[in-house]
């Protein structure tokens, strides 16, 4: 189709606001539909039947490379031209493009309107600011945007994306450290997603203005560039979004264990002492951390020669106890001649600079610093190679901090150049580009081993390279609840491996809060205890004997669940489904899910419902979605679709297994690197609907799984035949479990509750006789 419109368009001026105006010319070029208005140009492309991209720029602006998107558009769908509109059918969606003026509306196959421009305004510019005004549906809910404070349902709130070192943030602060300009709209039993791929400072208003007809989003600069997702469920929208922006790799198994951190363990002796105490006290743990004080004067890629005189010896000793070491890196490179990274960076011009070529300088921990220009591939490669100073002695994980980027109290001047850009255009992607450099570099250095990368700042797509944590929270009950919401919301943006500082980073928790937060720990995808300098140490034995016992039991619960957790991460790897799932994923259209009393609840994997509770109460209301639920600790059965009052003593966080749940567990081990007893426990909770779970296992630390070196089998429960079916194992990997112990819950008093079967690769049918 190549047709010029005859109707004259005009550029609308309304005061200082430029509206997009009428479509004057429409043509299909390769896989794009190009629409011109007087002052702007729109390009429509199709990425899949349920993914449509709209890009509107001021005329002739060159397209930007995306930091997030890893896919190319498909062929353009058939267009149908009417007098005032063009429609484009993808098979699953219909995009209606009104021409006078230019407006976009998205419909599903049944002709239901999913989302549309506000018919009055559509896309507009005010100077360089670009905003799209959208129709707000009565009762429309919004979820997403990742690391944002506030309610699960973001209706009535507005947000800014501008990656910030939010050191003293509260449960209201915005912005925090990360940018994910992706949200999901919910109305009339329908769902849609919208990803605004623009790294400039951006704004989202979910009906927060008094005008109740519009929601809007936009940015300080760049183009209107969004992907509309029209799938009929949140889960499928997440699958589509992570198809577009990538999915996580399998994490190293050890990183799923308990992680002990502190700002800072000040010497090798202290690191080893804490590790030894964990073993002596039989508190399972896999990871020790070194925060900034391991370095020589905070110079990245160095070790303090006095306090960490022999890093290899320390790491070997840790390894002999079953521990891995993670060390922190910041972007700021100290200005000091004779310091390798400084000399190389200056020589090669690897640092961000002013337009006159002078390197930008700011103060951080090392004093005056320069900042690597991670937007350049040669800089990323150099940064990646530099990790040899850490990988040579045996560091296994790399913690990227301060990469908003942070500098003491300073706004980075806007004219500082990063790659082909200036700061305001790409600040939000600095953490992503640093993490990418860290990941690619350490992956190369570690050969076939999986690096563990952790980052504070991020942009969409970060899941391809790194785990994240939510930064400097505080030791309060409000932060415990906020942390659950942040994790759940980050799960709606393609991330799964997410942590919060257990116990709270700033301030001192009461013993009760420390215990409560640790009881949530098993159900936080990354389980890390961390705390700030000057605050009380947080190691599990510092809270009294009885509390230590409870914390140990909670950490043991984490280790028991690792087979389940690992298999759930496989799901994140293959479909983008997060490990911690807000109830809004499975129960999108049920009102109580968004009730502030229940909005912190989540499903951990497909079948465990977790209700976070503050430390100051001993019982709590829990919303159980439809179905039947079993309290994990007592086996008590509850009908769903109701609110129950659940006992919540500090020693027993309310956690419920869904009827039909199939949960693989193992016996407690002190580290994932220790051989267990070879028994896989398979817990099944009776239900009246057929259920299944995809079991997955691999060597836990190499990339061989990408070449079928895994052990995967579909586990099913069929209530009609009362059978448990362990499907035939796929892949080359031999399971670490010799036998499977079936443990049946809720199957009635007369049935035996356990069976043992040999874990070979053949299909196994177990019929449960009454
Ligand atoms: O200016 O490295 O969020 O986890 O312990 C503070 C010291 C710098 C901030 C991180 C925190 C870390 C701390 N860092």
XYZ file of C-alpha atoms and ligand atoms in Angstrom:
784
model
C 0.000 0.000 0.000
C 1.412 3.335 -0.924
C -1.050 6.126 -0.971
C -0.962 9.828 -0.364
C -3.879 11.339 1.422
C -5.628 14.208 -0.250
C -7.054 15.767 2.872
C -4.884 18.626 4.024
C -3.450 18.290 7.485
C -2.416 21.092 9.706
C -0.199 21.525 12.653
C -2.244 22.399 15.678
C -0.991 25.011 18.058
C -2.672 25.341 21.378
C -0.645 27.838 23.283
C 2.782 26.278 23.656
C 1.631 22.737 23.116
C 2.096 21.077 19.755
C -0.486 18.429 19.070
C 0.319 15.716 16.583
C -2.321 16.949 14.174
C -3.771 15.194 11.140
C -2.193 12.380 9.212
C -1.297 13.831 5.847
C 0.531 10.954 4.275
C 0.463 7.241 4.933
C 2.667 4.637 3.336
C 3.931 1.136 4.012
C 7.705 0.851 3.801
C 9.288 -2.556 4.335
C 7.937 -3.711 7.678
C 6.705 -0.317 8.829
C 3.666 1.778 8.323
C 4.786 5.390 8.058
C 2.386 8.181 8.860
C 3.276 11.796 8.450
C 1.596 14.754 10.024
C 2.619 18.342 9.576
C 5.221 18.311 12.336
C 5.759 14.682 13.187
C 6.242 11.235 11.812
C 4.806 8.024 13.232
C 6.058 4.545 12.488
C 4.015 1.487 13.303
C 5.611 -1.932 13.435
C 4.482 -5.352 14.558
C 6.690 -7.466 16.816
C 4.207 -10.290 17.215
C 0.450 -10.751 16.982
C 0.095 -9.223 20.443
C 2.905 -6.648 20.339
C 2.618 -3.421 18.359
C 5.203 -0.666 18.437
C 4.334 2.984 17.930
C 7.172 5.412 17.405
C 6.367 9.098 16.972
C 9.127 11.577 16.512
C 9.486 15.083 15.287
C 9.908 14.803 11.600
C 13.056 13.020 10.409
C 14.514 12.315 13.843
C 16.838 9.338 13.487
C 15.659 6.265 15.383
C 17.423 5.578 18.668
C 19.101 2.345 19.540
C 17.337 0.671 22.423
C 19.126 -0.376 25.602
C 16.316 -2.785 26.397
C 14.855 -4.337 23.267
C 16.586 -7.344 21.719
C 14.081 -8.185 18.954
C 13.334 -6.997 15.451
C 9.902 -6.311 13.992
C 8.047 -8.916 11.958
C 6.324 -8.300 8.641
C 3.627 -5.656 8.646
C 0.080 -6.986 9.044
C -2.565 -6.315 6.412
C -3.961 -2.771 6.520
C -7.457 -1.770 5.692
C -8.187 1.767 4.645
C -11.407 3.628 5.336
C -12.204 7.272 4.773
C -11.005 8.574 8.123
C -9.031 5.694 9.484
C -6.739 2.822 8.773
C -6.994 -0.471 10.586
C -4.241 -2.954 10.986
C -5.016 -6.562 11.926
C -2.365 -8.705 13.540
C -4.516 -11.767 14.032
C -4.833 -11.095 17.735
C -5.195 -7.322 17.833
C -6.689 -4.583 15.748
C -5.023 -1.211 15.718
C -7.302 1.537 14.566
C -5.506 4.659 13.415
C -7.777 7.685 13.175
C -6.339 10.255 10.840
C -8.167 13.493 11.637
C -6.456 14.009 14.029
C -3.974 11.158 14.406
C -5.088 8.842 17.225
C -4.412 5.192 18.064
C -6.857 2.667 19.538
C -6.114 -0.979 20.283
C -8.803 -3.671 20.224
C -8.681 -7.394 20.982
C -10.075 -10.105 18.690
C -13.530 -9.677 20.162
C -13.548 -6.031 19.247
C -13.167 -4.874 22.853
C -11.221 -1.667 23.363
C -8.070 -2.375 25.390
C -6.455 1.034 25.306
C -6.510 4.245 23.314
C -5.233 7.790 23.067
C -7.269 10.396 24.860
C -9.373 11.430 21.848
C -8.781 15.091 22.736
C -4.984 15.170 22.824
C -3.057 12.025 21.857
C 0.678 12.655 21.562
C 1.976 16.176 22.140
C 5.179 18.136 22.502
C 6.005 21.014 24.771
C 9.448 22.022 23.648
C 11.401 18.753 23.823
C 8.988 17.179 26.271
C 6.915 14.484 24.682
C 3.711 13.252 26.307
C 0.985 10.842 25.286
C -2.426 11.350 26.846
C -4.445 8.178 27.131
C -8.052 7.356 27.694
C -8.675 6.452 31.343
C -11.347 3.808 31.807
C -13.705 3.961 34.776
C -12.311 1.623 37.420
C -9.098 1.095 35.459
C -6.240 -0.217 37.604
C -2.537 0.036 36.907
C 0.257 -2.199 38.138
C 3.963 -2.150 37.357
C 6.789 0.388 36.909
C 9.035 -1.885 38.962
C 10.778 -0.354 41.946
C 8.148 2.178 42.980
C 6.729 2.948 46.403
C 3.001 3.257 46.977
C 0.189 0.825 46.445
C 0.079 -2.235 44.233
C -2.679 -0.492 42.278
C -1.038 2.694 41.067
C -4.306 4.384 40.103
C -4.317 7.910 41.461
C -0.510 8.081 41.744
C 2.150 9.684 39.616
C 5.814 8.749 39.281
C 9.118 9.962 37.907
C 11.935 7.819 36.543
C 15.334 9.313 37.300
C 17.767 6.842 38.816
C 18.714 8.188 42.224
C 20.868 7.157 45.160
C 17.843 7.204 47.457
C 19.826 6.650 50.630
C 17.219 7.694 53.181
C 14.102 6.709 51.293
C 10.771 6.197 52.998
C 7.736 4.183 51.890
C 6.679 7.314 49.953
C 9.915 8.376 48.237
C 10.024 8.620 44.447
C 12.163 8.142 42.422
C 14.347 5.325 43.745
C 17.262 3.610 42.023
C 15.775 1.949 38.951
C 13.767 2.735 35.832
C 11.221 0.376 34.271
C 8.821 2.398 32.128
C 6.464 -0.557 31.754
C 3.007 -0.936 33.245
C -0.059 -3.102 32.884
C -3.559 -1.662 32.675
C -6.576 -3.620 33.947
C -10.200 -2.744 33.213
C -13.481 -4.433 32.285
C -11.945 -7.877 32.770
C -9.267 -6.983 30.189
C -5.510 -6.473 30.390
C -2.908 -4.705 28.284
C 0.726 -3.709 28.773
C 2.623 -0.611 27.675
C 6.404 -0.241 27.554
C 7.666 3.299 26.958
C 11.223 2.656 25.805
C 12.801 6.032 26.431
C 15.678 6.417 28.915
C 15.246 10.166 29.448
C 13.715 11.347 32.678
C 10.181 10.060 32.331
C 6.792 10.624 33.938
C 3.762 8.446 34.531
C 0.429 9.714 35.741
C -2.165 7.045 36.444
C -5.178 9.262 36.742
C -3.590 11.324 39.483
C -4.749 14.618 38.027
C -8.225 15.858 38.773
C -9.150 15.216 35.154
C -10.635 11.750 35.492
C -10.633 11.100 31.766
C -6.919 10.734 31.179
C -3.788 9.003 32.259
C -0.550 10.104 30.681
C 3.116 9.355 30.304
C 6.065 11.007 28.657
C 9.629 12.176 28.927
C 11.799 15.259 28.994
C 13.168 14.438 25.568
C 13.619 11.801 22.927
C 10.705 10.279 21.139
C 7.359 8.772 21.853
C 8.329 5.165 21.486
C 6.129 2.537 23.011
C 5.205 -1.117 22.669
C 1.604 -2.041 23.259
C 0.978 -5.571 24.559
C -2.506 -6.917 24.046
C -2.443 -10.401 25.542
C -5.387 -11.454 27.622
C -3.513 -12.242 30.852
C -0.826 -10.646 32.961
C 1.267 -13.817 32.703
C 1.190 -13.741 28.908
C 1.961 -10.018 28.834
C 5.031 -10.728 30.992
C 6.011 -13.515 28.656
C 5.713 -11.145 25.678
C 7.521 -8.307 27.445
C 10.418 -10.604 28.385
C 10.499 -12.002 24.877
C 11.072 -8.414 23.747
C 13.578 -7.383 26.449
C 15.143 -10.726 27.356
C 15.014 -13.166 30.253
C 17.348 -14.144 33.050
C 19.845 -16.926 32.708
C 19.888 -19.727 35.264
C 21.536 -18.257 38.367
C 24.434 -20.049 40.013
C 22.894 -22.468 42.514
C 25.007 -21.112 45.354
C 23.465 -17.660 44.968
C 20.117 -19.110 46.066
C 21.558 -19.944 49.476
C 21.674 -17.626 52.474
C 23.961 -14.622 51.923
C 25.702 -12.807 54.774
C 26.754 -9.233 54.105
C 27.829 -6.192 56.122
C 29.172 -2.744 55.458
C 31.825 -3.848 56.082
C 33.572 -6.929 57.321
C 36.817 -5.032 57.786
C 39.403 -7.777 57.340
C 39.925 -11.268 55.980
C 40.031 -12.444 59.593
C 36.580 -11.003 60.238
C 35.105 -12.486 57.043
C 36.481 -15.905 57.995
C 35.325 -15.549 61.575
C 31.724 -14.884 60.551
C 31.831 -17.784 58.079
C 33.183 -20.114 60.784
C 30.533 -19.019 63.256
C 27.802 -19.791 60.721
C 29.179 -23.309 60.390
C 29.757 -23.803 64.129
C 26.240 -22.712 64.878
C 24.860 -24.868 62.073
C 23.221 -21.957 60.325
C 23.196 -22.825 56.615
C 24.860 -20.243 54.396
C 26.556 -20.047 51.012
C 27.819 -16.525 50.527
C 30.033 -14.009 52.296
C 30.393 -10.437 51.036
C 33.111 -7.829 51.035
C 31.768 -4.277 50.992
C 33.946 -1.270 50.071
C 36.528 -1.665 52.850
C 38.319 -4.619 51.224
C 39.877 -2.181 48.775
C 43.010 -0.097 49.016
C 41.599 3.401 49.566
C 38.401 2.460 47.742
C 40.274 1.938 44.512
C 38.177 -0.453 42.443
C 39.981 -3.703 41.481
C 42.467 -3.461 44.360
C 42.770 -5.139 47.769
C 43.830 -3.547 51.020
C 47.322 -4.948 51.560
C 47.115 -4.953 55.349
C 43.622 -6.173 56.096
C 43.180 -8.417 53.047
C 46.819 -9.352 52.565
C 46.184 -12.671 50.828
C 42.772 -12.667 49.153
C 43.347 -16.046 47.530
C 44.110 -17.681 50.854
C 40.953 -16.171 52.335
C 38.800 -17.273 49.411
C 40.314 -20.781 49.445
C 39.568 -21.047 53.121
C 36.007 -19.875 52.501
C 35.689 -22.441 49.719
C 36.853 -25.206 52.050
C 33.930 -24.286 54.290
C 31.480 -24.223 51.364
C 31.325 -20.447 50.898
C 31.593 -18.208 47.845
C 32.728 -14.601 48.025
C 31.003 -11.600 46.447
C 32.825 -8.250 46.326
C 31.459 -4.790 45.662
C 32.514 -2.481 42.822
C 31.517 1.160 42.366
C 31.891 3.054 39.094
C 34.007 5.925 40.472
C 37.697 5.525 39.564
C 40.036 7.375 41.927
C 42.180 10.082 40.370
C 45.636 8.864 41.313
C 48.591 8.397 39.042
C 50.046 4.935 39.235
C 46.630 3.356 39.848
C 46.212 1.031 36.905
C 42.563 1.721 36.059
C 43.107 5.456 36.347
C 46.170 5.428 34.098
C 44.520 3.205 31.492
C 41.285 5.159 31.561
C 43.069 8.468 31.012
C 45.309 7.083 28.315
C 42.430 5.545 26.373
C 39.917 8.327 27.116
C 37.544 5.846 28.768
C 35.922 8.339 31.157
C 32.843 10.498 30.706
C 33.915 14.006 29.677
C 32.709 17.511 29.027
C 32.316 18.639 25.405
C 35.779 20.247 25.617
C 37.337 16.844 26.271
C 38.047 17.435 29.952
C 37.128 14.433 32.141
C 34.173 14.934 34.429
C 35.169 14.848 38.116
C 33.065 14.189 41.205
C 33.666 12.943 44.729
C 32.629 9.550 45.987
C 34.247 7.154 48.508
C 37.734 7.274 46.959
C 37.713 11.095 46.852
C 37.947 12.785 43.453
C 36.935 10.343 40.726
C 36.289 9.875 37.048
C 33.414 7.772 35.723
C 33.749 5.102 33.043
C 31.722 5.752 29.922
C 29.881 2.429 29.937
C 27.939 3.394 26.820
C 30.982 2.520 24.715
C 31.808 -1.058 23.898
C 35.574 -0.582 24.243
C 35.017 0.841 27.737
C 32.761 -2.051 28.702
C 35.405 -4.509 27.502
C 38.118 -2.747 29.470
C 35.951 -2.701 32.592
C 35.165 -6.382 32.100
C 38.846 -7.336 31.755
C 39.719 -5.435 34.914
C 37.794 -7.966 37.005
C 40.770 -10.317 36.677
C 42.033 -8.674 39.891
C 38.986 -10.200 41.588
C 38.445 -13.413 39.645
C 42.107 -14.483 39.824
C 42.009 -15.001 43.596
C 38.572 -16.614 43.208
C 35.795 -14.040 43.686
C 32.573 -15.526 42.286
C 30.065 -12.673 42.487
C 30.176 -8.985 41.595
C 28.082 -6.389 43.343
C 27.547 -3.164 41.349
C 26.723 -0.253 43.643
C 26.423 3.549 43.248
C 25.591 3.217 39.568
C 22.691 5.667 39.299
C 25.429 7.082 39.079
C 25.841 8.513 42.588
C 28.273 11.224 43.615
C 28.262 13.237 46.805
C 25.246 15.482 46.783
C 25.765 16.274 43.171
C 23.683 16.549 40.154
C 25.888 15.546 37.250
C 26.108 18.568 34.913
C 23.893 18.048 31.925
C 26.561 18.613 29.344
C 28.680 15.650 30.460
C 28.848 13.213 27.569
C 28.266 9.500 27.782
C 28.802 7.634 24.527
C 26.948 9.507 21.815
C 24.701 11.074 24.437
C 24.614 13.680 27.153
C 23.699 12.813 30.697
C 19.976 13.725 30.713
C 19.333 11.442 27.748
C 20.776 8.284 29.257
C 21.304 8.624 32.999
C 18.637 5.974 33.602
C 20.626 3.390 31.649
C 24.017 3.855 33.367
C 23.442 1.027 35.847
C 22.286 -1.270 33.044
C 25.360 -0.560 30.942
C 27.697 -1.021 33.929
C 26.035 -4.326 34.841
C 26.238 -5.477 31.248
C 29.981 -4.719 31.228
C 30.424 -6.530 34.543
C 28.441 -9.541 33.416
C 30.056 -9.927 29.987
C 33.545 -9.388 31.392
C 33.270 -11.763 34.329
C 31.515 -14.367 32.231
C 34.538 -14.378 29.952
C 36.999 -14.493 32.840
C 35.183 -17.326 34.600
C 35.221 -19.588 31.562
C 32.157 -21.783 31.637
C 31.065 -20.721 35.135
C 28.059 -18.495 35.744
C 28.956 -15.178 37.342
C 26.593 -13.778 39.948
C 26.037 -10.076 39.269
C 24.041 -7.824 41.554
C 23.124 -4.201 40.817
C 21.354 -1.307 42.485
C 20.542 0.896 39.485
C 18.844 -0.569 36.448
C 16.804 -0.014 33.324
C 14.484 -2.410 31.486
C 16.374 -5.435 30.221
C 18.589 -5.705 33.320
C 17.340 -9.265 33.870
C 19.636 -10.425 31.052
C 22.709 -9.552 33.116
C 22.067 -9.149 36.785
C 20.117 -9.703 39.956
C 18.981 -6.552 41.784
C 18.386 -5.443 45.331
C 16.213 -2.582 46.498
C 18.949 -0.420 48.020
C 19.105 1.261 51.387
C 15.931 0.349 53.229
C 15.507 0.935 56.947
C 15.005 -1.304 59.965
C 11.274 -0.702 60.365
C 8.117 -2.738 59.911
C 6.924 -0.336 57.196
C 10.048 -1.134 55.199
C 9.492 -4.854 55.645
C 6.089 -4.474 53.988
C 7.398 -2.011 51.403
C 10.137 -4.504 50.527
C 7.540 -7.162 49.737
C 5.691 -4.741 47.469
C 8.881 -3.638 45.726
C 9.880 -7.240 45.043
C 6.407 -8.056 43.753
C 6.318 -4.980 41.548
C 9.811 -5.624 40.183
C 8.499 -9.069 39.255
C 6.082 -7.332 36.891
C 8.968 -5.908 34.867
C 10.757 -9.068 33.777
C 12.920 -9.470 36.860
C 12.884 -12.477 39.128
C 16.144 -12.513 41.088
C 15.480 -9.713 43.557
C 16.578 -9.077 47.122
C 15.956 -6.643 49.955
C 18.339 -6.083 52.846
C 16.919 -8.428 55.490
C 16.714 -6.638 58.812
C 16.800 -3.235 57.149
C 19.986 -1.463 56.074
C 19.710 1.781 58.079
C 19.055 1.876 61.799
C 18.660 -0.980 64.230
C 15.852 -3.506 64.146
C 14.252 -4.812 67.304
C 14.944 -8.524 67.831
C 11.322 -9.152 66.886
C 11.675 -7.350 63.562
C 14.905 -9.195 62.821
C 13.168 -12.508 63.440
C 10.117 -11.573 61.391
C 12.165 -10.337 58.455
C 14.215 -13.522 58.425
C 11.020 -15.543 58.339
C 10.170 -13.745 55.100
C 13.710 -14.380 53.830
C 13.095 -17.890 52.466
C 10.423 -16.351 50.236
C 12.463 -13.436 48.935
C 14.147 -14.510 45.694
C 17.569 -13.346 46.915
C 18.010 -13.974 50.650
C 20.642 -11.533 51.889
C 21.256 -10.142 55.353
C 22.962 -6.732 55.059
C 23.383 -3.644 57.205
C 24.993 -0.210 57.232
C 28.184 0.868 58.896
C 27.462 2.274 62.398
C 24.307 0.182 62.734
C 24.146 -2.918 64.936
C 25.559 -6.039 63.396
C 22.862 -8.328 62.020
C 24.341 -11.844 62.161
C 21.692 -14.394 63.221
C 23.229 -15.144 66.631
C 23.047 -11.584 67.924
C 19.337 -11.643 68.848
C 19.229 -14.056 71.786
C 19.239 -17.828 71.865
C 15.554 -18.391 71.214
C 15.577 -15.941 68.303
C 18.676 -17.570 66.868
C 16.816 -20.875 66.920
C 13.885 -19.362 65.005
C 16.140 -17.668 62.471
C 18.065 -20.915 61.950
C 14.798 -22.731 61.305
C 13.821 -20.087 58.721
C 17.142 -20.287 56.927
C 16.805 -24.083 56.980
C 13.414 -23.691 55.360
C 15.132 -21.784 52.543
C 17.533 -24.665 51.994
C 14.695 -27.183 52.053
C 12.944 -25.217 49.315
C 15.927 -24.856 46.989
C 14.837 -27.606 44.541
C 11.497 -25.800 44.163
C 13.132 -22.375 43.903
C 15.614 -23.543 41.307
C 12.834 -25.031 39.174
C 10.868 -21.781 39.499
C 13.888 -19.833 38.266
C 13.874 -22.131 35.264
C 10.383 -20.841 34.610
C 11.672 -17.254 34.860
C 14.423 -18.211 32.434
C 12.009 -19.724 29.919
C 8.855 -17.587 30.284
C 9.698 -14.489 32.313
C 7.379 -15.500 35.141
C 8.874 -14.125 38.375
C 9.533 -16.209 41.464
C 7.658 -13.811 43.791
C 4.314 -13.099 42.154
C 1.891 -10.457 43.255
C -1.591 -11.965 43.440
C -2.399 -9.600 40.573
C -0.727 -12.080 38.208
C -2.973 -15.098 38.859
C -5.997 -13.254 40.262
C -5.911 -10.069 38.214
C -9.577 -9.236 38.345
C -10.342 -9.904 42.023
C -10.819 -6.777 44.117
C -9.298 -7.966 47.445
C -5.947 -8.419 45.686
C -5.639 -4.612 45.570
C -6.987 -3.997 49.059
C -4.215 -2.266 51.028
C -4.703 -4.915 53.730
C -3.724 -7.716 51.331
C -1.668 -6.030 48.618
C 1.643 -7.231 50.134
C 0.679 -10.887 49.772
C 2.239 -12.888 47.006
C 2.617 -16.324 45.562
C 6.109 -17.721 45.855
C 6.347 -19.849 42.755
C 3.040 -21.225 41.544
C 1.840 -22.762 44.791
C 2.897 -21.063 48.021
C 0.967 -18.066 49.258
C 2.948 -15.820 51.602
C 1.433 -13.141 53.837
C 4.073 -10.697 55.085
C 3.290 -9.502 58.601
C 4.791 -6.777 60.752
C 6.660 -7.822 63.895
C 4.294 -6.119 66.286
C 1.241 -8.345 65.827
C 0.652 -12.028 66.461
C -2.284 -12.584 64.149
C -3.298 -11.150 60.841
C -6.031 -11.120 58.246
C -5.115 -13.088 55.163
C -6.982 -13.069 51.881
C -7.111 -16.549 50.396
C -7.978 -16.481 46.684
C -10.505 -19.016 45.354
C -9.511 -22.654 45.768
C -8.423 -24.617 48.802
C -5.375 -23.774 50.881
C -3.313 -25.605 53.498
C -1.303 -23.837 56.130
C 2.250 -24.993 55.500
C 3.229 -25.214 59.164
C 0.167 -27.074 60.472
C -1.520 -28.730 57.498
C -4.794 -27.038 58.432
C -7.115 -26.768 55.443
C -9.009 -23.598 54.493
C -11.570 -22.819 51.854
C -10.428 -19.936 49.677
C -12.306 -16.924 48.378
C -12.436 -15.506 51.878
C -10.511 -13.537 54.433
C -9.317 -15.566 57.397
C -7.728 -14.540 60.651
C -4.395 -16.363 60.762
C -2.151 -16.863 63.764
C 1.156 -15.148 63.086
C 3.555 -15.630 65.983
C 7.137 -14.611 65.234
C 8.054 -18.267 64.830
C 5.409 -18.950 62.185
C 4.837 -16.613 59.246
C 1.508 -17.373 57.539
C 2.366 -19.407 54.440
C -0.161 -21.574 52.612
C 0.153 -24.300 50.006
C -2.440 -24.333 47.276
C -4.515 -27.487 46.829
C -2.795 -29.546 44.149
C 0.605 -28.028 44.940
C 3.566 -30.197 43.963
C 6.643 -28.947 45.753
C 10.061 -30.571 45.521
C 12.203 -30.093 48.619
C 15.390 -31.487 50.055
C 16.741 -32.202 53.540
C 18.676 -29.397 55.202
C 22.256 -28.962 54.051
C 24.650 -26.326 55.365
C 25.718 -25.156 51.890
C 24.533 -25.858 48.354
C 28.071 -27.042 47.647
C 27.731 -29.936 50.119
C 26.340 -33.243 48.949
C 23.031 -33.880 50.626
C 21.546 -37.274 51.464
C 20.366 -37.824 47.877
C 16.686 -37.770 48.774
C 14.298 -35.471 46.947
C 11.129 -34.921 48.914
C 8.096 -34.459 46.731
C 5.287 -32.868 48.692
C 1.824 -33.033 47.188
C -1.226 -31.338 48.665
C -4.498 -32.888 47.706
C -6.786 -30.976 45.389
C -9.778 -31.658 43.184
C -8.273 -30.237 40.008
C -5.432 -31.842 38.057
C -2.144 -30.064 38.711
C 1.429 -30.152 37.470
C 4.884 -28.772 38.140
C 7.893 -28.729 35.841
C 10.835 -30.069 37.809
C 14.227 -28.819 36.674
C 17.778 -29.444 37.754
C 21.230 -28.963 36.241
C 24.830 -28.742 37.427
C 24.076 -25.359 38.996
C 27.162 -23.540 37.844
C 27.976 -23.968 34.152
C 26.349 -23.044 30.859
C 26.059 -26.673 29.773
C 22.318 -26.490 30.415
C 21.995 -24.423 27.259
C 22.967 -27.614 25.448
C 20.424 -30.013 27.021
C 22.646 -30.874 29.977
C 19.762 -30.748 32.418
C 17.307 -33.039 34.113
C 13.727 -32.016 33.582
C 10.503 -33.846 34.148
C 6.867 -32.938 34.372
C 5.272 -33.912 37.680
C 1.520 -34.321 37.736
C -1.233 -35.092 40.133
C -4.484 -36.456 38.750
C -7.231 -36.457 41.396
C -9.586 -38.580 39.356
C -7.334 -41.618 39.165
C -5.673 -40.545 42.420
C -2.325 -40.836 40.707
C 0.927 -39.013 40.876
C 2.783 -39.192 37.598
C 6.470 -38.428 37.330
C 7.002 -37.903 33.629
C 9.977 -39.298 31.802
C 13.137 -37.274 32.467
C 14.478 -35.157 29.620
C 18.046 -33.986 29.084
C 21.469 -35.496 29.754
C 22.072 -34.452 33.337
C 21.923 -37.087 36.084
C 19.885 -35.881 39.056
C 21.735 -35.367 42.349
C 18.891 -37.211 44.084
C 18.951 -41.018 44.139
C 15.453 -41.431 45.402
C 12.215 -39.561 45.655
C 10.217 -39.565 48.831
C 6.588 -38.703 48.180
C 4.882 -36.920 51.018
C 1.157 -36.566 50.684
C -0.820 -33.925 52.497
C -4.586 -33.814 52.898
C -5.183 -37.190 51.242
C -7.265 -38.482 54.169
C -6.294 -40.282 57.301
C -6.303 -43.847 56.006
C -3.824 -43.394 53.244
C -0.154 -43.940 53.814
C 1.455 -40.553 53.694
C 4.861 -41.445 52.284
C 6.263 -43.554 49.452
C 9.808 -43.917 48.266
C 10.574 -44.390 44.599
C 13.850 -44.707 42.808
C 14.769 -41.603 40.883
C 15.469 -43.094 37.480
C 14.556 -41.462 34.203
C 11.498 -43.501 33.307
C 7.957 -42.390 33.814
C 6.712 -43.420 37.246
C 3.048 -43.820 38.139
C 2.079 -43.897 41.783
C -1.515 -44.781 42.527
C -2.654 -43.771 45.949
C -4.954 -46.405 47.294
C -7.663 -45.471 49.729
O 27.300 5.362 50.117
O 29.215 0.399 49.991
O 23.338 0.646 48.945
O 24.390 -1.561 50.298
O 26.651 -1.132 51.889
C 26.879 4.101 50.509
C 28.550 0.912 51.097
C 27.428 3.068 49.577
C 25.317 1.886 49.384
C 24.713 0.530 49.205
C 24.954 -0.288 50.450
C 26.438 -0.404 50.700
C 27.050 0.993 50.848
N 26.766 1.773 49.633
